[in-house]
Short mmCIF file of C-alpha atoms and ligand atoms in Angstrom, two decimals:
data_model
loop_
_atom_site.label_atom_id
_atom_site.label_comp_id
_atom_site.label_asym_id
_atom_site.label_seq_id
_atom_site.Cartn_x
_atom_site.Cartn_y
_atom_site.Cartn_z
CA MET A 1 -17.63 5.06 14.18
CA ASP A 2 -14.81 6.86 15.97
CA LEU A 3 -11.61 5.13 14.90
CA LYS A 4 -9.68 6.97 17.63
CA LEU A 5 -6.75 7.67 15.32
CA LYS A 6 -6.45 11.35 16.27
CA ASN A 7 -2.81 12.55 16.33
CA LYS A 8 -1.46 9.08 15.47
CA VAL A 9 1.46 9.18 13.05
CA ILE A 10 1.02 6.92 10.04
CA ILE A 11 3.67 6.37 7.35
CA VAL A 12 2.29 5.65 3.87
CA THR A 13 4.86 4.58 1.28
CA GLY A 14 3.97 5.69 -2.23
CA GLY A 15 1.44 7.86 -0.44
CA THR A 16 1.22 10.74 -2.90
CA LYS A 17 -0.57 9.02 -5.77
CA GLY A 18 -3.27 6.42 -6.44
CA ILE A 19 -4.27 4.14 -3.57
CA GLY A 20 -1.54 5.58 -1.34
CA GLU A 21 -2.86 9.12 -1.83
CA ALA A 22 -6.38 8.00 -0.88
CA ILE A 23 -4.97 6.38 2.28
CA SER A 24 -2.99 9.53 3.16
CA ARG A 25 -6.12 11.68 2.70
CA GLU A 26 -8.29 9.38 4.84
CA VAL A 27 -5.61 9.30 7.56
CA ALA A 28 -5.69 13.12 7.60
CA ASN A 29 -9.52 13.14 7.59
CA GLU A 30 -9.44 11.05 10.79
CA GLY A 31 -7.28 13.69 12.48
CA ALA A 32 -4.19 11.48 12.31
CA VAL A 33 -0.92 12.62 10.72
CA PRO A 34 -0.02 11.04 7.37
CA VAL A 35 3.65 10.97 6.45
CA PHE A 36 3.73 10.14 2.76
CA ILE A 37 6.86 8.99 1.02
CA GLY A 38 7.30 9.15 -2.75
CA ARG A 39 9.82 9.89 -5.43
CA ASN A 40 8.02 12.65 -7.27
CA LYS A 41 8.49 16.00 -5.50
CA GLU A 42 5.67 17.69 -7.41
CA ASN A 43 3.11 15.06 -6.40
CA GLY A 44 4.28 15.29 -2.78
CA ALA A 45 4.05 19.09 -2.73
CA LEU A 46 0.57 19.05 -4.34
CA LEU A 47 -0.86 16.73 -1.71
CA LEU A 48 0.91 18.47 1.17
CA ASN A 49 -0.32 21.92 0.10
CA ASP A 50 -3.84 20.66 -0.33
CA LEU A 51 -3.91 19.12 3.17
CA LYS A 52 -2.30 22.21 4.71
CA LYS A 53 -5.02 24.37 3.09
CA GLN A 54 -7.51 22.20 4.99
CA HIS A 55 -5.47 22.89 8.19
CA LYS A 56 -4.44 19.26 8.44
CA GLU A 57 -1.08 18.18 9.83
CA ALA A 58 0.90 16.12 7.30
CA HIS A 59 4.47 15.60 6.16
CA TYR A 60 6.04 14.64 2.85
CA ILE A 61 9.38 12.87 2.46
CA GLN A 62 10.93 12.63 -0.97
CA ALA A 63 12.74 9.30 -1.25
CA ASN A 64 13.38 6.41 -3.57
CA LEU A 65 12.56 3.43 -1.38
CA ASN A 66 14.59 1.08 -3.58
CA ASP A 67 17.58 2.35 -1.59
CA THR A 68 17.78 0.89 1.94
CA LYS A 69 19.64 3.95 3.23
CA SER A 70 16.75 6.17 2.09
CA CYS A 71 14.28 4.00 4.03
CA LYS A 72 16.41 4.33 7.17
CA LYS A 73 16.76 8.08 6.69
CA ALA A 74 13.00 8.53 6.15
CA VAL A 75 12.11 6.69 9.37
CA LYS A 76 14.71 8.72 11.27
CA GLU A 77 13.15 11.92 9.93
CA VAL A 78 9.69 10.87 11.15
CA ILE A 79 10.98 10.08 14.63
CA LYS A 80 12.87 13.37 14.78
CA LYS A 81 9.81 15.37 13.72
CA TYR A 82 7.03 13.57 15.59
CA GLY A 83 8.77 11.31 18.15
CA ARG A 84 6.49 8.38 17.37
CA ILE A 85 5.15 6.02 14.69
CA ASP A 86 1.73 4.40 15.14
CA GLY A 87 1.30 2.74 11.79
CA LEU A 88 3.19 1.73 8.66
CA VAL A 89 1.35 1.23 5.39
CA ASN A 90 3.66 -0.47 2.89
CA ASN A 91 2.03 0.48 -0.39
CA ALA A 92 4.60 1.64 -2.97
CA GLY A 93 4.88 -0.72 -5.91
CA LYS A 94 4.96 -1.03 -9.66
CA ASN A 95 3.60 -3.70 -11.98
CA ASP A 96 6.68 -3.65 -14.22
CA SER A 97 5.78 -6.50 -16.62
CA ILE A 98 8.92 -8.60 -16.24
CA GLY A 99 7.60 -11.89 -17.62
CA LEU A 100 9.05 -15.38 -17.83
CA GLU A 101 9.37 -15.11 -21.60
CA SER A 102 9.94 -11.38 -21.90
CA GLY A 103 12.23 -10.91 -18.87
CA SER A 104 15.67 -12.13 -17.86
CA PRO A 105 17.18 -13.41 -14.60
CA GLU A 106 18.61 -9.92 -14.02
CA THR A 107 15.38 -7.98 -14.62
CA PHE A 108 13.40 -10.56 -12.58
CA SER A 109 15.73 -10.15 -9.63
CA LYS A 110 15.56 -6.34 -9.87
CA SER A 111 11.76 -6.36 -10.09
CA ILE A 112 11.50 -8.50 -6.96
CA SER A 113 13.89 -6.33 -5.01
CA ASN A 114 12.18 -3.08 -6.15
CA ASN A 115 8.73 -4.35 -5.18
CA LEU A 116 9.63 -6.29 -2.05
CA ASN A 117 12.75 -5.13 -0.24
CA HIS A 118 11.41 -1.78 0.93
CA TYR A 119 8.44 -3.55 2.59
CA TYR A 120 10.99 -5.35 4.79
CA ASP A 121 13.31 -2.35 5.15
CA MET A 122 10.56 0.02 6.27
CA ALA A 123 9.11 -2.49 8.75
CA HIS A 124 12.60 -3.20 10.10
CA PHE A 125 13.47 0.46 10.65
CA CYS A 126 10.01 1.31 12.12
CA LEU A 127 10.03 -1.62 14.53
CA ASP A 128 11.45 0.07 17.65
CA ALA A 129 8.94 2.91 17.33
CA LEU A 130 6.03 0.52 16.65
CA LYS A 131 6.92 -1.52 19.75
CA LYS A 132 6.46 1.61 21.88
CA THR A 133 3.01 2.44 20.45
CA LYS A 134 1.84 -1.17 19.89
CA GLY A 135 1.36 0.04 16.34
CA SER A 136 0.22 -1.75 13.27
CA ILE A 137 1.59 -2.71 9.84
CA ILE A 138 -0.50 -3.01 6.68
CA ASN A 139 0.99 -4.50 3.53
CA ILE A 140 -0.77 -3.65 0.27
CA SER A 141 -0.41 -6.75 -1.91
CA SER A 142 -2.23 -7.65 -5.15
CA LYS A 143 -4.61 -10.27 -6.52
CA THR A 144 -1.82 -11.20 -8.95
CA ALA A 145 -0.26 -13.08 -6.00
CA ILE A 146 -3.30 -15.40 -6.01
CA THR A 147 -4.60 -15.40 -9.59
CA GLY A 148 -1.44 -14.71 -11.60
CA GLN A 149 -1.66 -12.25 -14.48
CA GLY A 150 0.81 -13.48 -17.06
CA GLY A 151 3.89 -11.54 -18.11
CA THR A 152 4.71 -10.16 -14.68
CA SER A 153 6.78 -12.73 -12.76
CA GLY A 154 8.76 -10.29 -10.62
CA TYR A 155 5.77 -8.26 -9.47
CA ALA A 156 3.61 -11.36 -8.81
CA ALA A 157 6.43 -13.03 -6.84
CA ALA A 158 6.98 -9.90 -4.74
CA LYS A 159 3.25 -9.59 -4.07
CA GLY A 160 3.11 -13.25 -2.98
CA ALA A 161 6.09 -12.74 -0.70
CA GLN A 162 4.30 -9.76 0.90
CA LEU A 163 1.44 -12.09 1.87
CA ALA A 164 3.90 -14.59 3.35
CA LEU A 165 5.66 -11.83 5.28
CA THR A 166 2.32 -10.61 6.63
CA ARG A 167 1.81 -13.99 8.37
CA GLU A 168 5.48 -14.26 9.30
CA TRP A 169 5.60 -10.82 10.93
CA ALA A 170 2.19 -11.30 12.58
CA VAL A 171 3.70 -14.32 14.37
CA GLU A 172 7.03 -12.68 15.21
CA LEU A 173 5.41 -9.50 16.52
CA LEU A 174 2.62 -11.08 18.61
CA LYS A 175 4.74 -10.56 21.72
CA TYR A 176 4.70 -6.78 21.13
CA GLU A 177 0.98 -6.72 20.25
CA ILE A 178 1.91 -5.27 16.87
CA ARG A 179 -0.73 -6.38 14.38
CA VAL A 180 0.21 -7.12 10.78
CA ASN A 181 -2.36 -7.49 8.00
CA ALA A 182 -2.48 -7.39 4.21
CA VAL A 183 -5.03 -5.69 1.98
CA ILE A 184 -5.45 -7.15 -1.49
CA PRO A 185 -6.86 -4.97 -4.25
CA ALA A 186 -7.70 -6.35 -7.69
CA GLU A 187 -8.90 -3.63 -10.06
CA VAL A 188 -8.59 -0.01 -8.91
CA MET A 189 -8.26 2.94 -11.33
CA THR A 190 -4.98 4.69 -10.46
CA PRO A 191 -2.06 6.14 -12.45
CA LEU A 192 -0.34 2.71 -12.20
CA TYR A 193 -3.44 0.93 -13.51
CA GLU A 194 -3.89 3.43 -16.34
CA ASN A 195 -0.27 2.89 -17.44
CA TRP A 196 -0.79 -0.86 -17.45
CA LEU A 197 -4.04 -0.51 -19.40
CA ASN A 198 -2.36 1.71 -21.97
CA SER A 199 0.18 -1.03 -22.65
CA PHE A 200 -2.59 -2.80 -24.63
CA SER A 201 -3.52 -1.82 -28.18
CA ASN A 202 -7.20 -1.55 -27.19
CA PRO A 203 -7.28 -0.16 -23.62
CA LYS A 204 -11.00 0.73 -23.68
CA GLU A 205 -12.11 -2.76 -24.76
CA LYS A 206 -9.67 -4.34 -22.32
CA LEU A 207 -11.15 -2.27 -19.48
CA ASN A 208 -14.73 -3.15 -20.44
CA ALA A 209 -13.83 -6.87 -20.50
CA ILE A 210 -12.26 -6.64 -17.03
CA VAL A 211 -15.12 -4.66 -15.49
CA GLU A 212 -17.58 -7.26 -16.84
CA LYS A 213 -15.79 -9.87 -14.69
CA ILE A 214 -16.09 -7.98 -11.40
CA PRO A 215 -19.05 -9.71 -9.72
CA LEU A 216 -20.22 -6.98 -7.33
CA GLY A 217 -21.70 -4.11 -9.32
CA LYS A 218 -19.61 -4.74 -12.46
CA ARG A 219 -17.37 -1.86 -11.49
CA MET A 220 -13.83 -1.12 -10.38
CA THR A 221 -13.09 -0.85 -6.66
CA THR A 222 -12.48 2.78 -5.69
CA LYS A 223 -9.23 3.77 -4.02
CA GLU A 224 -11.31 5.20 -1.17
CA GLU A 225 -12.78 1.71 -0.57
CA ILE A 226 -9.25 0.32 -0.19
CA ALA A 227 -8.39 3.22 2.12
CA SER A 228 -11.45 2.52 4.34
CA MET A 229 -10.25 -1.03 4.99
CA VAL A 230 -6.73 0.22 5.74
CA LEU A 231 -8.03 2.83 8.20
CA PHE A 232 -10.16 0.22 9.98
CA LEU A 233 -7.17 -2.14 10.26
CA LEU A 234 -4.99 0.67 11.62
CA SER A 235 -7.56 1.48 14.29
CA GLU A 236 -8.21 -0.10 17.67
CA LYS A 237 -11.53 -1.37 16.26
CA ALA A 238 -9.37 -4.07 14.61
CA ASN A 239 -7.50 -4.90 17.82
CA HIS A 240 -8.07 -8.65 17.48
CA ILE A 241 -7.25 -8.95 13.78
CA THR A 242 -3.75 -10.00 12.79
CA GLY A 243 -2.08 -12.08 10.08
CA GLN A 244 -5.08 -11.65 7.76
CA HIS A 245 -5.25 -11.25 4.00
CA LEU A 246 -8.25 -9.01 3.28
CA PHE A 247 -9.59 -8.90 -0.25
CA VAL A 248 -11.31 -5.62 -1.17
CA ASP A 249 -12.22 -6.49 -4.75
CA GLY A 250 -15.99 -6.82 -5.28
CA GLY A 251 -15.58 -10.59 -5.24
CA TYR A 252 -13.17 -10.59 -8.19
CA THR A 253 -10.70 -13.10 -6.79
CA HIS A 254 -13.01 -15.67 -5.22
CA LEU A 255 -16.53 -15.61 -6.60
CA ASP A 256 -17.67 -17.82 -9.46
CA ARG A 257 -16.69 -16.23 -12.79
CA GLY A 258 -19.69 -18.04 -14.29
CA LEU A 259 -22.02 -15.60 -12.50
CA SER A 260 -23.81 -13.29 -14.85
P1 LIG B 301 0.46 4.24 -8.40
O1 LIG B 301 -0.73 4.97 -8.87
O2 LIG B 301 1.59 4.10 -9.33
O3 LIG B 301 1.02 4.86 -7.07
C1 LIG B 301 2.13 4.22 -6.47
C2 LIG B 301 2.98 5.22 -5.76
O4 LIG B 301 4.11 4.53 -5.24
C3 LIG B 301 3.49 6.31 -6.65
O5 LIG B 301 3.38 7.54 -5.97
C4 LIG B 301 4.97 5.95 -6.83
O6 LIG B 301 5.82 7.06 -6.91
C5 LIG B 301 5.26 5.27 -5.53
N1 LIG B 301 6.42 4.40 -5.60
C6 LIG B 301 6.54 3.26 -6.31
N2 LIG B 301 7.77 2.75 -6.13
C7 LIG B 301 8.42 3.60 -5.30
C8 LIG B 301 9.71 3.63 -4.73
N3 LIG B 301 10.60 2.68 -5.00
N4 LIG B 301 10.05 4.65 -3.91
C9 LIG B 301 9.16 5.62 -3.64
N5 LIG B 301 7.91 5.66 -4.14
C10 LIG B 301 7.57 4.66 -4.96
O7 LIG B 301 0.01 2.75 -7.92
P2 LIG B 301 -1.35 2.20 -7.25
O8 LIG B 301 -2.16 1.58 -8.30
O9 LIG B 301 -1.93 3.20 -6.36
O10 LIG B 301 -0.73 1.00 -6.40
C11 LIG B 301 -0.49 1.07 -5.02
C12 LIG B 301 -0.29 -0.34 -4.48
O11 LIG B 301 -1.48 -1.10 -4.73
C13 LIG B 301 0.87 -1.09 -5.13
O12 LIG B 301 1.55 -1.83 -4.16
C14 LIG B 301 0.17 -2.02 -6.12
O13 LIG B 301 0.90 -3.18 -6.32
C15 LIG B 301 -1.13 -2.31 -5.38
N6 LIG B 301 -2.22 -2.75 -6.27
C16 LIG B 301 -2.86 -1.87 -7.09
C17 LIG B 301 -3.88 -2.34 -7.91
C18 LIG B 301 -4.67 -1.44 -8.80
O14 LIG B 301 -5.63 -1.92 -9.42
N7 LIG B 301 -4.35 -0.18 -8.91
C19 LIG B 301 -4.23 -3.71 -7.90
C20 LIG B 301 -3.53 -4.57 -7.06
C21 LIG B 301 -2.52 -4.07 -6.25
P3 LIG B 301 6.33 7.69 -8.29
O15 LIG B 301 5.32 8.77 -8.56
O16 LIG B 301 7.66 8.20 -7.97
O17 LIG B 301 6.34 6.58 -9.30
#
């Protein structure tokens, strides 16, 4: 299937590691231009050099998206370099375990703002450019917004708000034919997931217990499977899909847990 994404400029926040890295790589594989934003310069340089070796056009911006001014500056840099933005993938996030019992009003508020505000900020600053290209926005949320996880109030609240904003923006941006969708992963092995797993005393057993509950194939979703959905949604093949919450999770969130 030709997704017709050639030369389109796609911003991927947190696009140097984990799910974001897989999205950036797939964007480049389609002949589009990934602009990946992340804090860690080394990770950014590694990915950029690898793509350049494959003669693929790509750009890395080092930024901490928790700062609104950095979001604005990053978008400005993309426009200056490429003159257009065709897609925004809001992906950067961190399950920071700020619970109801373990957290505080201050840490809760910070966790929400760190996981949520840059989704709004990036969409806001990209809007003029997206209007010109009739571009698309994809918000990467999490199953925690639907199932809960326990011990992570800030992250879960931010992930839920991302789903609400997906519908809200889909409505507001209908008039520009800008489509807005959310992709919802559940269990994907990434650096973030590994860190979370290692917070348990028995990470291996914990992982086995989780994998047992994933109905389709009793396996984790791969980051490439998340990226495939994102690429489809970014493409014109998805031209009549907006305001949707798409679960790419092997049935983890919705299928009967009693299945063996
Ligand atoms: P990851 O391996 O930690 O990668 C996330 C990337 O985002 C990292 O490169 C990180 O940069 C970057 N990032 C985070 N906050 C940032 C900020 N404020 N400014 C700039 N960069 C920032 O995480 P992942 O597992 O791929 O998760 C990606 C998305 O999927 C997240 O939104 C997460 O909530 C969602 N998700 C993942 C899973 C899963 O099973 N993995 C499940 C549900 C939802 P640094 O290197 O600087 O930290």
